Amino acid sequence: MQTARIERTILSNLMNNEDYARNVLPFLQSDYFHDGSEKLVFKTITDAFDKYNKPPTSEQLIITLNEAYNVPEPEFKSSVEIINSLDTSHADVEWLTDATEKFCKDKAIYNAVAQGIQIIEGKDKKFTPDALPSLLSDALSVSFDNRVGHDYFEQSTDRYDFYHTKEEKIPFNLKYFDLITKGGLPNKTLNVALAGTGVGKSLFMCHLAANFLMHGKNVLYITLEMAEERIAERIDANLMNLDIQSLEEMPKQMFDKKIASIQRETHGKLIVKEYPTASAHRGHFDALLNELALKKSFKPDAIFIDYLNICASQRFRAGANINSYTLVKSIAEELRGLAVEHNVPLISATQTTRQGFSSTDIGLEDTSESFGLPATVDFMFALISNEELEEHNQVLVKQLKNRYNDPTKYKRFVLGIDRAKMQLYDVEDSAQEELVENMVPKSVPQGVQVVEASTFDKLKEQRNEKKYKDFSSFKV
């Protein structure tokens, strides 16, 4: 009986209390009304409010029900009875808003549990049981946000304080990466490296994980590609400043001594966790984080996932007929949600397309499988290699998307790379100047003359000018 009374009270005040209606309509959903007639009345009220921007009258609702909706006679009569029975008195707005918020929370949880039962019984073909934690989490997070936006003039002081609040970031300790990100990676962000096979995606992430660890940060490295021991081996080579091959020949006593030395230099911890390829998703990662918190009192300051495209999606059942755009975009959104929920930067990687693999000037269009990925990330950059760069032990970095700074500043730069030691390092400024002078916009097919960037731009301008001035080649 209590539920029925609050539902009728809500419907009454949606019609008769405009202040209340404007407060709660953005949060109410028709699914919260389980009675079919009450749901229909609610839909009619919201449609009228959306169209005329004010509460409807009883007569207006009844006429709309009769003319606009194809409603069976019994349901129409029941809906009219509800409309005629609604109380015209006003309840206290503050009390009713709180009661409505509780009603929404209770109904959201009830609906999530009911949907969970359908999923467990196999009646819901869209979701798997792995989606249950997310459904319940969304239901439990239902709340009324009383904020109505940022008042530009009245809250100017708050805005000024925000501008001058130093954001917590984890530095790269690589000059140009720190410049383009204004000091490092902030929390609640998704950051992705784009590169071809063998260019150095895992090397980059292992180097960064080692750097974060030596900054005293707790690091969680999730691998779906290589074994846990292989990732740890790369980080060992980086931190011990040794060729990765020499680790196999190192005496146990010396190895223990070096590990002890590394441990003395940092307060951070590093956990490496392996999952089978394409078998783990955001739900598994949440469970891992909870388990680490309980068993090891470990809370990461940064999360690495190697790599994004070979994760599974929590939203879609394995083997479902889902296109790659939707699947990869879903994975990216879930991982960004993971970063936001746990207040950490998340670093991952993705592959280039076949065309991008042979290009010396990779763009966002060269992202494999889904353009939804670059639409979701906060920071995306390409790692580019060719024979000339390999000869100089260098790798080219190109900014593709940057929400932290102007992406046109230091658009391209080079880093030194020591593949044997799994390390990256800054090169001399002269290498950056040489890059600017000689950078070719795209990979050049065999037999085509290479021109400098400045010359290329001039030729492009001349070609465009001719394109618009010379119409002799057009056929009438």
XYZ file of C-alpha atoms in Angstrom:
476
model
C 0.000 0.000 0.000
C 2.837 2.395 0.826
C 4.301 2.078 -2.672
C 0.919 2.752 -4.282
C 0.401 5.875 -2.178
C 3.768 7.371 -3.035
C 3.208 6.664 -6.736
C -0.161 8.442 -6.680
C 1.343 11.301 -4.677
C 4.103 11.657 -7.255
C 1.623 11.727 -10.127
C -0.594 14.250 -8.304
C 2.250 16.670 -7.679
C 3.642 16.305 -11.184
C 0.328 17.799 -12.330
C -0.230 20.335 -9.582
C 3.209 21.364 -8.284
C 5.373 22.850 -11.010
C 8.446 23.448 -8.804
C 8.425 19.819 -7.708
C 7.858 18.575 -11.268
C 10.846 20.503 -12.597
C 13.044 19.123 -9.795
C 12.246 15.434 -10.243
C 11.206 14.832 -13.864
C 14.828 14.498 -15.080
C 15.304 11.534 -12.703
C 11.976 9.712 -12.908
C 11.623 6.827 -15.356
C 8.500 5.079 -16.574
C 10.018 1.730 -15.515
C 9.687 2.839 -11.897
C 5.885 2.637 -12.241
C 5.016 -1.055 -12.301
C 1.253 -0.617 -12.665
C 0.418 -0.331 -16.366
C -2.169 2.401 -15.960
C 0.044 4.488 -13.667
C 2.895 4.096 -16.151
C 0.602 5.338 -18.945
C -0.506 8.350 -16.891
C 3.129 9.176 -16.102
C 4.058 8.967 -19.793
C 1.161 11.237 -20.736
C 2.168 13.802 -18.095
C 5.837 13.847 -19.183
C 4.942 14.088 -22.879
C 2.645 17.039 -22.182
C 5.264 18.725 -19.992
C 7.929 18.286 -22.693
C 5.653 19.733 -25.352
C 4.155 22.708 -23.475
C 6.775 23.227 -20.728
C 4.165 23.291 -17.982
C 2.072 20.768 -16.021
C -1.030 19.499 -17.866
C -4.615 19.673 -16.561
C -6.771 16.606 -15.937
C -8.915 17.395 -18.972
C -5.828 17.739 -21.153
C -4.543 14.342 -20.031
C -7.829 12.560 -20.668
C -8.213 14.097 -24.138
C -4.599 13.188 -24.982
C -5.142 9.618 -23.806
C -8.282 9.351 -25.921
C -6.831 10.853 -29.101
C -3.065 10.385 -29.141
C -2.555 6.873 -27.792
C -3.971 3.636 -29.059
C -5.026 2.441 -25.599
C -7.344 -0.557 -25.027
C -10.688 0.389 -23.451
C -10.076 -1.259 -20.021
C -6.669 0.428 -19.643
C -8.129 3.761 -20.802
C -10.877 3.617 -18.173
C -8.386 2.650 -15.474
C -6.091 5.555 -16.447
C -8.995 8.024 -16.399
C -9.975 6.810 -12.933
C -6.410 7.425 -11.724
C -6.382 10.940 -13.213
C -9.729 11.806 -11.616
C -8.581 10.469 -8.244
C -5.376 12.478 -8.080
C -5.215 14.905 -5.166
C -4.924 18.589 -6.105
C -3.309 19.653 -2.814
C 0.394 20.460 -2.720
C 2.786 18.391 -0.573
C 5.910 19.952 0.938
C 8.401 20.116 -1.948
C 11.488 19.303 0.141
C 9.900 16.303 1.842
C 8.345 14.989 -1.368
C 11.593 15.364 -3.298
C 13.408 13.241 -0.684
C 10.589 10.675 -0.739
C 10.702 10.574 -4.541
C 14.462 10.037 -4.500
C 14.023 7.057 -2.166
C 11.251 5.740 -4.402
C 13.545 5.955 -7.451
C 16.387 4.190 -5.643
C 14.127 1.383 -4.420
C 12.582 0.847 -7.848
C 15.963 0.975 -9.609
C 17.315 -1.749 -7.297
C 14.149 -3.825 -7.719
C 14.379 -3.548 -11.510
C 18.077 -4.451 -11.479
C 17.413 -7.564 -9.366
C 14.511 -8.574 -11.620
C 16.675 -8.138 -14.706
C 19.449 -10.103 -12.978
C 17.098 -13.041 -12.499
C 16.220 -12.923 -16.196
C 19.934 -12.932 -17.076
C 20.723 -15.857 -14.747
C 17.846 -17.879 -16.175
C 19.085 -17.179 -19.700
C 15.977 -15.232 -20.719
C 17.927 -12.030 -21.368
C 20.054 -12.703 -24.458
C 21.794 -9.334 -24.469
C 23.695 -9.534 -21.179
C 25.804 -12.195 -19.460
C 25.902 -12.814 -15.669
C 29.130 -10.772 -15.633
C 26.969 -7.678 -16.171
C 25.206 -8.140 -12.799
C 27.692 -6.090 -10.717
C 27.405 -3.203 -13.183
C 23.586 -3.322 -13.164
C 23.449 -3.274 -9.365
C 26.126 -0.592 -9.162
C 24.147 1.663 -11.517
C 20.982 1.063 -9.492
C 22.689 1.870 -6.193
C 24.130 5.077 -7.639
C 20.717 6.575 -8.436
C 20.446 9.959 -6.750
C 19.020 13.414 -7.335
C 21.689 15.955 -8.186
C 20.556 19.299 -6.784
C 23.135 21.256 -8.747
C 21.666 23.151 -11.670
C 24.892 24.150 -13.368
C 27.786 26.541 -12.931
C 26.745 30.169 -12.547
C 29.322 32.034 -14.621
C 29.288 35.245 -12.554
C 28.319 34.081 -9.056
C 30.819 31.216 -9.052
C 33.719 33.035 -10.684
C 35.765 32.739 -7.457
C 35.260 28.984 -7.404
C 36.364 28.864 -11.007
C 39.479 30.911 -10.279
C 40.391 28.594 -7.400
C 39.921 25.623 -9.728
C 42.314 27.151 -12.268
C 44.978 27.534 -9.583
C 44.528 24.156 -7.941
C 47.494 21.952 -8.787
C 46.199 18.745 -10.326
C 47.788 15.555 -9.091
C 49.730 13.967 -11.924
C 52.248 11.172 -12.379
C 55.210 12.404 -14.475
C 56.687 10.452 -17.379
C 60.263 11.566 -16.688
C 60.508 11.985 -20.450
C 60.923 15.657 -21.363
C 58.516 15.999 -24.272
C 55.838 13.731 -22.815
C 55.836 15.873 -19.662
C 55.650 19.028 -21.803
C 52.667 17.910 -23.890
C 50.737 16.635 -20.848
C 51.649 19.612 -18.615
C 53.531 17.463 -16.133
C 52.213 13.928 -16.527
C 49.056 11.846 -16.464
C 46.114 12.996 -14.293
C 43.694 10.640 -12.563
C 40.395 9.469 -14.082
C 41.790 9.317 -17.617
C 42.271 6.762 -20.397
C 45.568 7.044 -22.275
C 46.373 4.912 -25.312
C 49.484 4.264 -27.415
C 48.865 3.390 -31.074
C 51.540 1.336 -32.827
C 52.133 -1.532 -35.213
C 53.257 -4.991 -34.212
C 56.773 -5.026 -32.787
C 57.181 -1.237 -32.627
C 57.173 -1.097 -28.821
C 53.718 -0.835 -27.237
C 54.523 -3.255 -24.407
C 58.033 -1.813 -24.080
C 56.557 1.659 -23.624
C 54.094 0.477 -20.985
C 56.724 -1.573 -19.136
C 59.077 1.427 -19.110
C 56.310 3.679 -17.812
C 55.279 1.126 -15.159
C 58.891 0.912 -13.959
C 59.131 4.717 -13.879
C 55.903 5.044 -11.875
C 57.122 2.399 -9.426
C 60.374 4.297 -8.844
C 58.258 7.402 -8.133
C 56.797 5.527 -5.171
C 53.507 4.709 -6.911
C 51.523 1.509 -6.639
C 51.209 0.002 -10.115
C 48.840 -2.686 -11.374
C 49.876 -4.199 -14.710
C 47.226 -6.401 -16.348
C 48.429 -8.448 -19.302
C 46.257 -10.336 -21.764
C 49.055 -10.890 -24.271
C 52.190 -12.095 -22.471
C 52.805 -14.151 -19.361
C 53.180 -12.386 -16.005
C 56.815 -13.492 -15.796
C 57.630 -11.990 -19.219
C 56.232 -8.610 -18.214
C 58.161 -8.740 -14.923
C 61.278 -9.750 -16.893
C 61.030 -6.605 -19.015
C 60.602 -4.437 -15.932
C 63.592 -6.184 -14.314
C 65.751 -5.351 -17.344
C 64.578 -1.724 -17.207
C 65.147 -1.189 -13.489
C 68.395 -3.174 -13.289
C 69.747 -1.453 -16.423
C 70.692 -4.813 -17.922
C 70.182 -6.521 -21.258
C 67.143 -8.740 -20.977
C 69.168 -11.745 -22.154
C 71.661 -11.393 -19.283
C 68.921 -11.983 -16.692
C 69.017 -15.685 -17.495
C 72.754 -15.825 -16.735
C 72.653 -13.780 -13.506
C 73.482 -15.653 -10.267
C 70.622 -15.848 -7.751
C 72.586 -13.955 -5.101
C 73.221 -11.000 -7.444
C 69.582 -10.998 -8.589
C 68.319 -10.878 -4.985
C 70.763 -8.070 -4.233
C 69.489 -5.970 -7.135
C 65.841 -6.575 -6.205
C 66.612 -5.500 -2.618
C 68.313 -2.358 -3.933
C 65.273 -1.468 -6.066
C 62.958 -2.085 -3.114
C 64.955 0.299 -0.929
C 64.571 3.084 -3.495
C 60.768 3.032 -3.660
C 57.744 2.855 -1.399
C 55.584 1.616 -4.224
C 54.411 -1.872 -5.144
C 53.996 -3.541 -8.528
C 51.434 -6.276 -9.179
C 51.365 -8.080 -12.533
C 48.232 -10.094 -13.298
C 47.727 -12.280 -16.367
C 44.402 -13.150 -18.008
C 43.810 -15.306 -21.086
C 43.399 -13.303 -24.276
C 39.875 -11.886 -24.826
C 38.577 -13.482 -21.615
C 38.652 -10.601 -19.099
C 36.659 -7.388 -18.921
C 36.002 -4.473 -16.602
C 34.041 -6.743 -14.198
C 37.061 -9.027 -13.753
C 39.313 -6.019 -13.202
C 36.939 -4.636 -10.551
C 36.960 -8.005 -8.789
C 40.771 -8.087 -8.932
C 41.024 -4.613 -7.405
C 38.665 -5.593 -4.583
C 40.642 -8.774 -3.952
C 43.959 -6.906 -3.890
C 42.510 -4.386 -1.440
C 41.302 -7.162 0.882
C 44.263 -9.543 0.690
C 47.219 -7.208 0.163
C 45.890 -3.769 1.206
C 46.939 -2.710 -2.286
C 45.326 0.264 -4.009
C 46.887 1.179 -7.364
C 47.925 4.689 -8.316
C 48.026 3.680 -11.991
C 46.663 0.770 -14.019
C 48.211 -0.643 -17.197
C 46.230 -2.958 -19.486
C 48.167 -4.714 -22.230
C 46.222 -4.251 -24.371
C 42.736 -2.786 -24.967
C 41.650 -4.597 -28.140
C 42.105 -8.063 -26.632
C 39.932 -7.334 -23.600
C 36.341 -8.546 -23.491
C 33.337 -6.274 -23.005
C 31.235 -6.544 -19.873
C 28.148 -5.426 -21.774
C 28.099 -8.034 -24.533
C 28.058 -11.798 -24.414
C 31.092 -13.558 -25.902
C 30.352 -14.713 -29.441
C 27.481 -12.261 -29.860
C 27.036 -10.774 -33.311
C 28.543 -7.376 -32.444
C 30.491 -5.269 -34.940
C 34.065 -4.303 -34.034
C 33.262 -0.566 -33.820
C 30.653 -1.138 -31.111
C 32.715 -3.756 -29.273
C 35.978 -1.797 -29.057
C 34.185 1.463 -28.223
C 32.331 -0.384 -25.462
C 35.614 -1.742 -24.059
C 37.156 1.741 -24.144
C 34.166 3.271 -22.342
C 34.234 0.537 -19.690
C 37.974 0.979 -19.083
C 37.605 4.748 -18.849
C 34.799 4.160 -16.349
C 37.168 1.915 -14.388
C 39.749 4.722 -14.303
C 37.145 7.247 -13.128
C 35.683 4.963 -10.458
C 39.086 4.103 -8.984
C 40.533 7.602 -9.474
C 43.627 6.514 -11.418
C 45.167 7.066 -14.839
C 44.725 4.005 -17.035
C 47.304 3.322 -19.736
C 46.739 0.905 -22.597
C 47.577 0.383 -26.264
C 45.996 -0.500 -29.589
C 47.118 -1.749 -32.989
C 47.325 0.175 -36.251
C 45.587 -0.906 -39.411
C 47.554 -2.677 -42.146
C 47.975 0.670 -43.923
C 49.104 2.380 -40.736
C 51.695 -0.313 -40.088
C 53.709 0.817 -43.137
C 53.086 4.555 -42.645
C 55.605 7.021 -41.256
C 52.860 9.492 -40.390
C 50.142 7.580 -38.568
C 46.812 9.363 -37.958
C 43.649 8.655 -35.983
C 42.203 7.063 -39.105
C 44.849 4.335 -38.801
C 43.346 3.008 -35.561
C 42.406 -0.622 -36.107
C 38.904 -2.065 -35.619
C 37.065 0.960 -34.221
C 37.171 4.734 -34.609
C 35.089 4.770 -31.443
C 38.301 4.248 -29.473
C 39.947 7.614 -30.260
C 36.564 9.242 -29.650
C 36.651 7.936 -26.065
C 40.266 8.345 -24.932
C 41.728 11.418 -23.241
C 45.243 11.120 -24.648
C 46.337 9.164 -27.696
C 49.680 9.086 -29.455
C 51.378 6.995 -32.120
C 54.706 5.197 -31.822
C 56.353 5.032 -35.246
C 59.467 3.181 -36.348
C 61.334 2.632 -39.610
C 64.778 1.451 -40.644
C 66.380 4.885 -40.292
C 64.985 5.384 -36.802
C 66.061 1.885 -35.785
C 69.607 2.607 -36.965
C 69.713 5.576 -34.593
C 67.983 3.660 -31.755
C 65.056 6.044 -31.868
C 61.276 5.894 -32.052
C 59.045 8.679 -33.365
C 56.112 9.885 -31.263
C 53.192 11.742 -32.822
C 50.325 13.294 -30.873
C 46.909 12.219 -32.141
C 44.561 13.462 -29.420
C 45.322 15.441 -26.288
C 42.810 16.760 -23.755
C 45.592 18.040 -21.482
C 47.254 20.528 -23.803
C 47.348 21.967 -27.309
C 48.075 18.927 -29.533
C 49.761 21.116 -32.171
C 52.623 21.925 -29.792
C 55.423 19.392 -30.155
C 53.194 17.482 -32.557
C 56.069 15.108 -33.284
C 59.214 14.269 -31.362
C 61.650 11.410 -31.059
C 62.726 9.309 -28.092
C 65.768 7.159 -27.646
C 64.975 3.478 -27.284
C 67.113 0.661 -25.909
C 65.219 -2.482 -26.796
C 67.705 -4.771 -25.060
C 67.198 -2.991 -21.727
C 63.527 -2.156 -22.332
C 64.183 1.532 -21.740
C 63.208 4.858 -23.279
C 65.226 8.039 -22.856
C 65.415 11.644 -24.030
C 67.613 12.441 -27.008
C 69.510 15.620 -27.770
C 67.535 18.624 -28.978
C 69.391 18.478 -32.296
C 67.525 15.225 -33.052
C 64.204 17.050 -32.614
C 65.324 19.874 -34.922
C 66.373 17.362 -37.564
C 62.965 15.707 -37.296
C 61.138 19.001 -37.965
C 63.309 19.730 -41.007
C 63.037 16.305 -42.642
C 59.683 14.902 -41.579
C 57.803 13.435 -44.556
C 53.988 13.662 -44.226
C 53.244 10.109 -45.359
C 55.036 6.887 -46.160
C 56.618 7.200 -49.583
C 56.166 4.412 -52.124
C 59.269 3.131 -53.900
C 60.331 5.332 -56.800
C 58.681 8.513 -55.515
C 60.946 11.460 -54.759
C 61.186 12.463 -51.086
C 60.746 16.152 -50.347
C 61.113 18.132 -47.161
C 57.982 19.093 -45.274
C 58.232 22.782 -46.235
C 58.598 21.889 -49.923
C 55.730 19.420 -49.657
C 53.434 22.133 -48.277
C 54.361 24.476 -51.140
C 53.648 21.813 -53.755
C 50.337 21.043 -52.060
C 49.339 24.725 -52.161
C 50.247 24.951 -55.843
C 48.248 21.813 -56.621
C 45.185 23.132 -54.766
C 45.482 26.485 -56.514
C 45.576 24.772 -59.896
C 42.657 22.558 -58.899
C 40.383 25.544 -58.423
C 41.669 27.724 -61.294
C 42.131 25.243 -64.132
C 38.828 23.768 -65.343
C 40.111 22.650 -68.745
C 39.973 18.978 -67.811
C 36.251 19.077 -66.970
C 33.877 17.468 -69.442
C 30.502 19.062 -70.143
